[in-house]
C-alpha positions as CSV (number, residue, x, y, z in Angstrom):
1,R,66.2,-42.7,-15.6
2,T,68.4,-39.8,-14.4
3,L,65.4,-37.6,-13.9
4,G,64.0,-40.2,-11.5
5,A,67.3,-40.2,-9.6
6,V,67.3,-36.5,-9.3
7,T,63.7,-36.3,-8.1
8,G,64.6,-39.1,-5.6
9,V,67.5,-37.1,-4.2
10,V,65.3,-34.0,-4.0
11,D,62.6,-35.9,-2.2
12,A,65.2,-37.3,0.3
13,L,66.5,-33.8,0.9
14,M,62.9,-32.5,1.5
15,E,62.2,-35.3,4.0
16,K,65.4,-34.5,5.9
17,G,64.7,-30.7,5.9
18,I,68.0,-29.9,4.2
19,L,66.6,-28.4,1.0
20,P,65.6,-25.1,2.6
21,L,69.1,-24.8,3.9
22,V,70.6,-25.5,0.5
23,R,68.3,-23.0,-1.0
24,T,69.3,-20.3,1.5
25,V,73.0,-21.0,1.0
26,G,72.5,-20.8,-2.8
27,A,70.7,-17.5,-2.4
28,L,73.5,-16.2,-0.2
29,V,76.2,-17.3,-2.8
30,A,74.2,-15.6,-5.6
31,K,73.9,-12.3,-3.6
32,V,77.6,-12.3,-2.9
33,C,78.4,-13.0,-6.6
34,D,76.0,-10.2,-7.6
35,S,77.6,-7.7,-5.2
36,I,81.1,-8.7,-6.4
37,T,80.0,-8.1,-10.0
38,D,78.5,-4.7,-9.2
39,T,81.7,-3.7,-7.3
40,V,83.9,-4.7,-10.2
41,V,81.7,-2.8,-12.7
42,F,81.7,0.3,-10.4
43,I,85.5,0.2,-10.1
44,I,86.0,-0.2,-13.9
45,R,83.6,2.7,-14.6
46,R,85.5,4.9,-12.1
47,T,89.0,4.0,-13.5
48,A,89.2,2.7,-17.0
49,L,85.9,3.8,-18.5
50,R,85.4,7.2,-16.8
51,V,83.9,10.0,-18.8
52,L,86.7,12.3,-19.9
53,K,86.3,16.0,-20.1
54,P,86.1,17.3,-23.6
55,H,89.3,18.4,-25.1
56,A,89.7,22.1,-26.1
57,P,89.7,22.5,-29.8
58,V,93.0,23.1,-31.4
59,P,93.5,26.7,-32.8
60,V,94.6,25.6,-36.3
61,G,94.0,22.5,-38.3
62,N,93.2,19.2,-36.7
63,R,94.8,17.5,-33.7
64,I,97.4,15.6,-35.7
65,T,98.6,18.5,-37.7
66,Y,98.7,20.7,-34.6
67,T,100.7,18.2,-32.6
68,L,103.1,17.4,-35.5
69,G,103.6,21.1,-36.3
70,T,104.3,22.0,-32.6
71,A,106.8,19.2,-32.5
72,I,108.6,20.4,-35.6
73,D,108.6,24.0,-34.2
74,V,110.3,22.7,-31.1
75,V,112.9,20.9,-33.1
76,R,113.4,24.0,-35.2
77,L,113.9,26.2,-32.1
78,F,116.4,23.6,-30.8
79,F,118.5,23.6,-34.0
80,H,118.4,27.5,-34.1
81,R,119.8,27.7,-30.6
82,L,122.2,24.9,-31.2
83,F,123.7,26.3,-34.4
84,R,122.9,30.0,-33.8
85,R,121.9,30.7,-37.4
86,K,122.0,34.3,-38.6
87,K,118.8,34.0,-40.6
88,P,116.5,31.7,-38.6
89,I,113.4,30.2,-40.1
90,R,110.4,32.2,-38.7
91,L,107.8,30.0,-40.4
92,S,105.3,28.2,-38.1
93,F,105.0,24.6,-39.2
94,V,101.6,24.4,-37.4
95,N,100.0,26.7,-40.0
96,V,101.9,25.1,-42.9
97,L,100.8,21.6,-41.9
98,A,97.2,22.8,-41.4
99,A,97.1,24.3,-44.8
100,V,98.6,21.2,-46.4
101,A,96.1,19.0,-44.6
102,E,93.2,21.2,-45.7
103,D,94.4,21.2,-49.4
104,A,94.8,17.4,-49.3
105,D,91.4,17.0,-47.8
106,Q,89.8,19.1,-50.5
107,D,91.7,17.3,-53.2
108,L,90.6,13.9,-51.8
109,R,87.0,15.0,-51.7
110,S,87.0,16.3,-55.3
111,I,88.7,13.1,-56.4
112,S,86.2,10.9,-54.6
113,R,83.3,12.9,-56.2
114,T,84.9,12.5,-59.6
115,V,85.5,8.8,-59.1
116,S,82.0,8.3,-57.9
117,Y,80.6,10.1,-61.0
118,G,82.9,8.1,-63.3
119,L,81.8,4.8,-61.7
120,L,78.1,5.8,-62.0
121,M,78.6,6.6,-65.7
122,F,80.5,3.4,-66.3
123,S,77.8,1.3,-64.7
124,A,75.1,3.1,-66.6
125,G,77.0,2.4,-69.9
126,L,77.5,-1.2,-68.9
127,L,73.8,-1.6,-68.1
128,F,72.9,0.0,-71.5
129,A,75.3,-2.4,-73.3
130,L,73.9,-5.4,-71.5
131,V,70.3,-4.5,-72.3
132,Y,71.3,-3.9,-75.9
133,M,73.0,-7.3,-76.2
134,L,70.1,-9.1,-74.5
135,T,67.4,-7.5,-76.7
136,R,69.3,-8.3,-80.0
């Protein structure tokens, strides 16, 4: 019923010669929307999603330990100048934090390997026990 009404409207528009005009206006609107979309995508790529230049690698440790160590060194220098200590701390916290992070990373890797091996042995023993119980 509604399809017949739609085809009737289309036939009436065809007889009056308005359908080509509607088609042309629709194509114009589609082209404008397409160009607006392309412009928005271009602007977003130029501003928010631009390709950043690669960062220079940090000299010691990773980026977090280097930044945190540098901040602690700045605070240390501030306190040395503020209180004028006779024996200032000459230790660089960048190197200390890098060493601590490296040790923690190695410990975590060895623990994860050990836990993986332990879980593998546990599952093999559980499988053996289940097979033993099922066959008895």
